[in-house]
Structure formats: structure tokens, C-alpha cells
Amino acid sequence: MDGLIILDNNGRPIIMSNFRNHPPSYPLVHVDSFNDALSKTQEAGNTKSLDPVLYVSNTMQPSLCFHVESGGLRFLCPASEDVDPVYVFTFLQTFLTILKEYLHDISLSTLKDHFDVVYQLLEEMLDDGKPMTTEPNALRDIVLPPSFFDKILNVAGVSGLPSMTPTPFSSPIPWRKQGVKYNNNEIYFDIAEEIEAIVGRNGSLLSSEIWGNIKCNCRLSGTPDLILSFTNPKVMLDPSFHSCVRLQKYQQTSALSFVPPDGNFVLMDYRVLASATPALKTVSAVSSTQLQLQLIPLILKPVIELGEKGGTINITLTPRTLAQLRHGLEDVVISLFLGNSATSATCHVSYSSGGQGAGGVQDREKLEKASGTWTWIPKEKIIKWTIKSMKATTSTATWSLKATFTCSEVTPRPGRAVQLTYRAPLMLISGLKVDQLRITGESYKPYKGVRVSSGGSIEWRW
């Protein structure tokens, strides 16, 4: 990595690191190359087609330009030497995470208000193209987070006040500060899992992966040493840990032994062994791959008929099993791209509980609320159907969307798949459970909170 460049929403550089080993024109060439590539995708009407890594040839030495977007800003990272893309994107994501911790919001206005903080973070995190200090707790000892009190002092012109910050790198543990104290000692674990799958037009599962992570919010005094154990750790495959976790201890006992950082951090990421989940643990290994379809709580049936300059759409949703909707689903979103030539769309959504309705105005209002809302997004050429809360009392409950659309071309070319996303609170796909949390090194007994949730991102082809 050669450095970092931050662009505003007009493509103008507002902040960039020091490119010591390159001429002044080097970062500007990458800015121009990125803006040219972005304008071409905007003219084509699909900015999502912009490659995350751009090849830049109009320099003395061919290079690459890695980029991500956040808060309407673009973050560019040129690289003139061979480098693993995952390495670069991991640094960019780490930089964005720390910016959010410092500024609470990434936008043009917040960066303008805190130029000095952003520049200091760049200098400490990236030195001559090499990542240096990336631990938030260590950075807070070097770069003071902005506060409202600091703003008042700067406006008033007050300076020379004594600093209360400890000596940088004074703690023997890089990720935890010394002398942390809380009135209430608490630690919270947030376990989330998501299934990503592709379902064929005949309803068979083409591919699927289940990913999970454990996030932690630590508010413990002193330097506690924790051991977190699980009742069924075999469901976790290919784990990736925070640097605080003792790897050898995990390999021996499948328990997480660590001295936690202060505040929010990601404790671990993992992949779920689908055949070990409660829903499929009795299924043989030969058939478990296809039966992973049972982990998707909904059955989607799309019927799309195309005609001259338009077509009709009929999408129905039914619960796969009543048990999977016991806690309900939230933020269910079904979207379909109608093609670049689409001009308009009208929809009607409905819900049938599958049982005897009481009738009346109140019952009709409940049905209308349960059916969700639809939106036609002209700029993106997408129909979006949103159901905020989905619960079923019978296995025959049905949600339906009927739509017609028009387009400027004689032959419509809609997307070949319906996108389905959802959240399932209070439920984990893997059935992972926390057994106990033990603490040593401190005399207090902390409060422990565990929250679980799951979700899905499904591509359903028609």
C-alpha cells in the first residue's frame, strides 16, 4: 500500500496521507482514474458494476487502486507493488471502524470538523504504506477522541491545560489500557449468524454458506482474564479470532480464553457446520447438502410472464415449517430488478392467515399491515416489497405480491433472480449456546448478557 486518499461526493480529494516515495502527481492520477471509471458506470446507469480494484496504467509503473464507499465518501488506496487484496480491504475496513468510534458518523461535515483527528489517525495507522497501530485502545492513548468540551476550549482559545492521557503504550497488553475502572462491571456478547444461498428455479439448493460472528462490549474494571465456553462448539468451523484470544487454549478445550479489550470489539468470526445444526444433525452426510434448504424459513414461488413492452409478476411466500416462524421474522425484503428499460410498475400485496378471519374493519387493517408495503424505485429499476414483521399461526399462511410493469424496449429483460433478505431475532441457525463465563484476576462478579440473532440473504432464481 502506498497511502490513503479520501474523496468527497464530487470526486475531489479532501484528505490524503503522505506519499513519500512517489511524485506529487501520483495520488492525483489515481483520483482521475477512479473518477473516470465511476462516471462510465454512472452513464451506464449501474454504479454497482464498478470494480472494487481498478488497474491504473498511466503512471511510471502500473499500479492498482483499491476503493470502498462509506457515508457518501470514497476511500482510495493505491498500491504499486504486489499485495493481497484482502490485506488492503482489511486495513480499509479497520480504518473505517476506528473512524466511526472516534467521530460516531462518517460524513463530509464530520471530517471537516475533525480534520486534525483524521490526519493524526492516518499518521499513526499507516506509516510509509505499512499498517502500524490499529488497536483502538492503543490509539486512544496517542490520539485524543474529539469532545464537545475540546471544541469549547478551541473556540475560546484556551490552551496549556494539563493532559490526563496516560503515556502511550504504557500497558503491557497492547489491546487493553491500564487503570480501567467502572462502577458497574458488565460484559455483553452479541452472537449473529447469516445464511447466504442460491436457490435454483426448480427449488433445489445450488450453493449455501452460513457465517457467524461474536461481538463483545466489555465494561470491566482492571485486567480480567476470561474463559468463555460453549455447549456445542463443534458447529464452528474455520474460526478467526481477535488477537486477545489464546489460540493454543482454544485448540485444547474449544473454549475462548482471553483478556478482553475495553469497549466494543469482534471476538471471533466462524463458519457454521450445517450438518451439525439441530435441524440437520440427524441427516446423513450424503444428503445434508441438499437438505440445507430446510434452514431457510420461507418458501418463495416466483411466477414471471414476459410480454411485449412489459410483463406480470406473481410472488408468493409461505412458511417452510411453523416452528421456524415461532419467534417471527423481521425486515423481510423481496426485491427484483426489472431491467434498464423498465419505466413503471404497479403492485398489490396481500396476506392470508390460512384460517377463519373475524372480519370487520380491525381485521382488515391487521391483514393490510401484515401484507407489508411495496415500492417502485425508478432510479434503480427495482420493485421492493418490505414486510416489517412476519409471523404465522398456521402452516398455510401466505403472503402475495402481484405486479405489472412496462418498459421502453419491445423485449423486457428483468433480472433472473429474486433477492430475499430477512432477520430472525432470538434464534441462531447453528443452535450455538453459551455454557458459562469464568473470570480470574479480579475479585468482582460481572453481569453477563448474551443476545442472539440470525438472518439470510437468498438469491432465488426463476
mmCIF file of N, CA, C and O in Angstrom, residues 11 16 29 57 93 157 181 234-235 315-316 320 344 429 460:
data_model
loop_
_atom_site.group_PDB
_atom_site.id
_atom_site.type_symbol
_atom_site.label_atom_id
_atom_site.label_comp_id
_atom_site.label_asym_id
_atom_site.label_seq_id
_atom_site.Cartn_x
_atom_site.Cartn_y
_atom_site.Cartn_z
ATOM 1 N N GLY A 11 -15.998 13.732 -5.987
ATOM 2 C CA GLY A 11 -14.761 13.152 -6.502
ATOM 3 C C GLY A 11 -13.529 13.991 -6.261
ATOM 4 O O GLY A 11 -12.471 13.728 -6.843
ATOM 5 N N MET A 16 -5.512 13.273 2.289
ATOM 6 C CA MET A 16 -4.676 12.180 1.798
ATOM 7 C C MET A 16 -3.427 12.070 2.662
ATOM 8 O O MET A 16 -2.981 13.052 3.267
ATOM 9 N N VAL A 29 -3.237 11.039 -10.132
ATOM 10 C CA VAL A 29 -3.501 10.136 -11.260
ATOM 11 C C VAL A 29 -4.529 9.078 -10.858
ATOM 12 O O VAL A 29 -5.442 8.739 -11.628
ATOM 13 N N SER A 57 -2.852 2.381 -15.474
ATOM 14 C CA SER A 57 -1.681 2.177 -16.328
ATOM 15 C C SER A 57 -0.955 3.472 -16.683
ATOM 16 O O SER A 57 0.175 3.429 -17.170
ATOM 17 N N GLN A 93 -11.218 -1.417 6.042
ATOM 18 C CA GLN A 93 -12.342 -1.654 6.945
ATOM 19 C C GLN A 93 -11.967 -1.309 8.380
ATOM 20 O O GLN A 93 -12.776 -0.738 9.131
ATOM 21 N N GLY A 157 -10.008 29.726 22.646
ATOM 22 C CA GLY A 157 -8.571 29.968 22.566
ATOM 23 C C GLY A 157 -7.820 29.578 23.807
ATOM 24 O O GLY A 157 -6.722 30.082 24.068
ATOM 25 N N LYS A 181 -11.606 1.572 35.073
ATOM 26 C CA LYS A 181 -12.497 1.417 36.221
ATOM 27 C C LYS A 181 -13.949 1.708 35.820
ATOM 28 O O LYS A 181 -14.214 2.652 35.077
ATOM 29 N N LYS A 234 -18.662 -27.667 18.329
ATOM 30 C CA LYS A 234 -18.320 -28.369 17.088
ATOM 31 C C LYS A 234 -18.987 -27.764 15.858
ATOM 32 O O LYS A 234 -18.583 -28.055 14.729
ATOM 33 N N VAL A 235 -20.024 -26.937 16.056
ATOM 34 C CA VAL A 235 -20.698 -26.335 14.901
ATOM 35 C C VAL A 235 -19.867 -25.225 14.277
ATOM 36 O O VAL A 235 -20.151 -24.784 13.156
ATOM 37 N N ILE A 315 -45.524 -13.258 -6.940
ATOM 38 C CA ILE A 315 -44.600 -13.844 -5.968
ATOM 39 C C ILE A 315 -45.385 -14.207 -4.713
ATOM 40 O O ILE A 315 -46.130 -13.388 -4.173
ATOM 41 N N THR A 316 -45.219 -15.449 -4.255
ATOM 42 C CA THR A 316 -45.881 -15.897 -3.025
ATOM 43 C C THR A 316 -44.833 -16.385 -2.027
ATOM 44 O O THR A 316 -43.821 -16.983 -2.402
ATOM 45 N N ARG A 320 -41.850 -22.445 5.666
ATOM 46 C CA ARG A 320 -41.413 -23.823 5.419
ATOM 47 C C ARG A 320 -41.942 -24.738 6.520
ATOM 48 O O ARG A 320 -42.459 -25.816 6.246
ATOM 49 N N SER A 344 -42.111 1.806 -15.517
ATOM 50 C CA SER A 344 -43.085 1.941 -14.423
ATOM 51 C C SER A 344 -43.489 0.567 -13.921
ATOM 52 O O SER A 344 -43.277 -0.451 -14.599
ATOM 53 N N ILE A 429 -29.023 -20.130 13.736
ATOM 54 C CA ILE A 429 -29.133 -21.246 12.802
ATOM 55 C C ILE A 429 -28.386 -22.460 13.331
ATOM 56 O O ILE A 429 -28.855 -23.599 13.222
ATOM 57 N N TRP A 460 -33.025 -16.179 -5.278
ATOM 58 C CA TRP A 460 -33.995 -17.194 -5.697
ATOM 59 C C TRP A 460 -34.273 -17.030 -7.196
ATOM 60 O O TRP A 460 -34.925 -16.085 -7.613
#
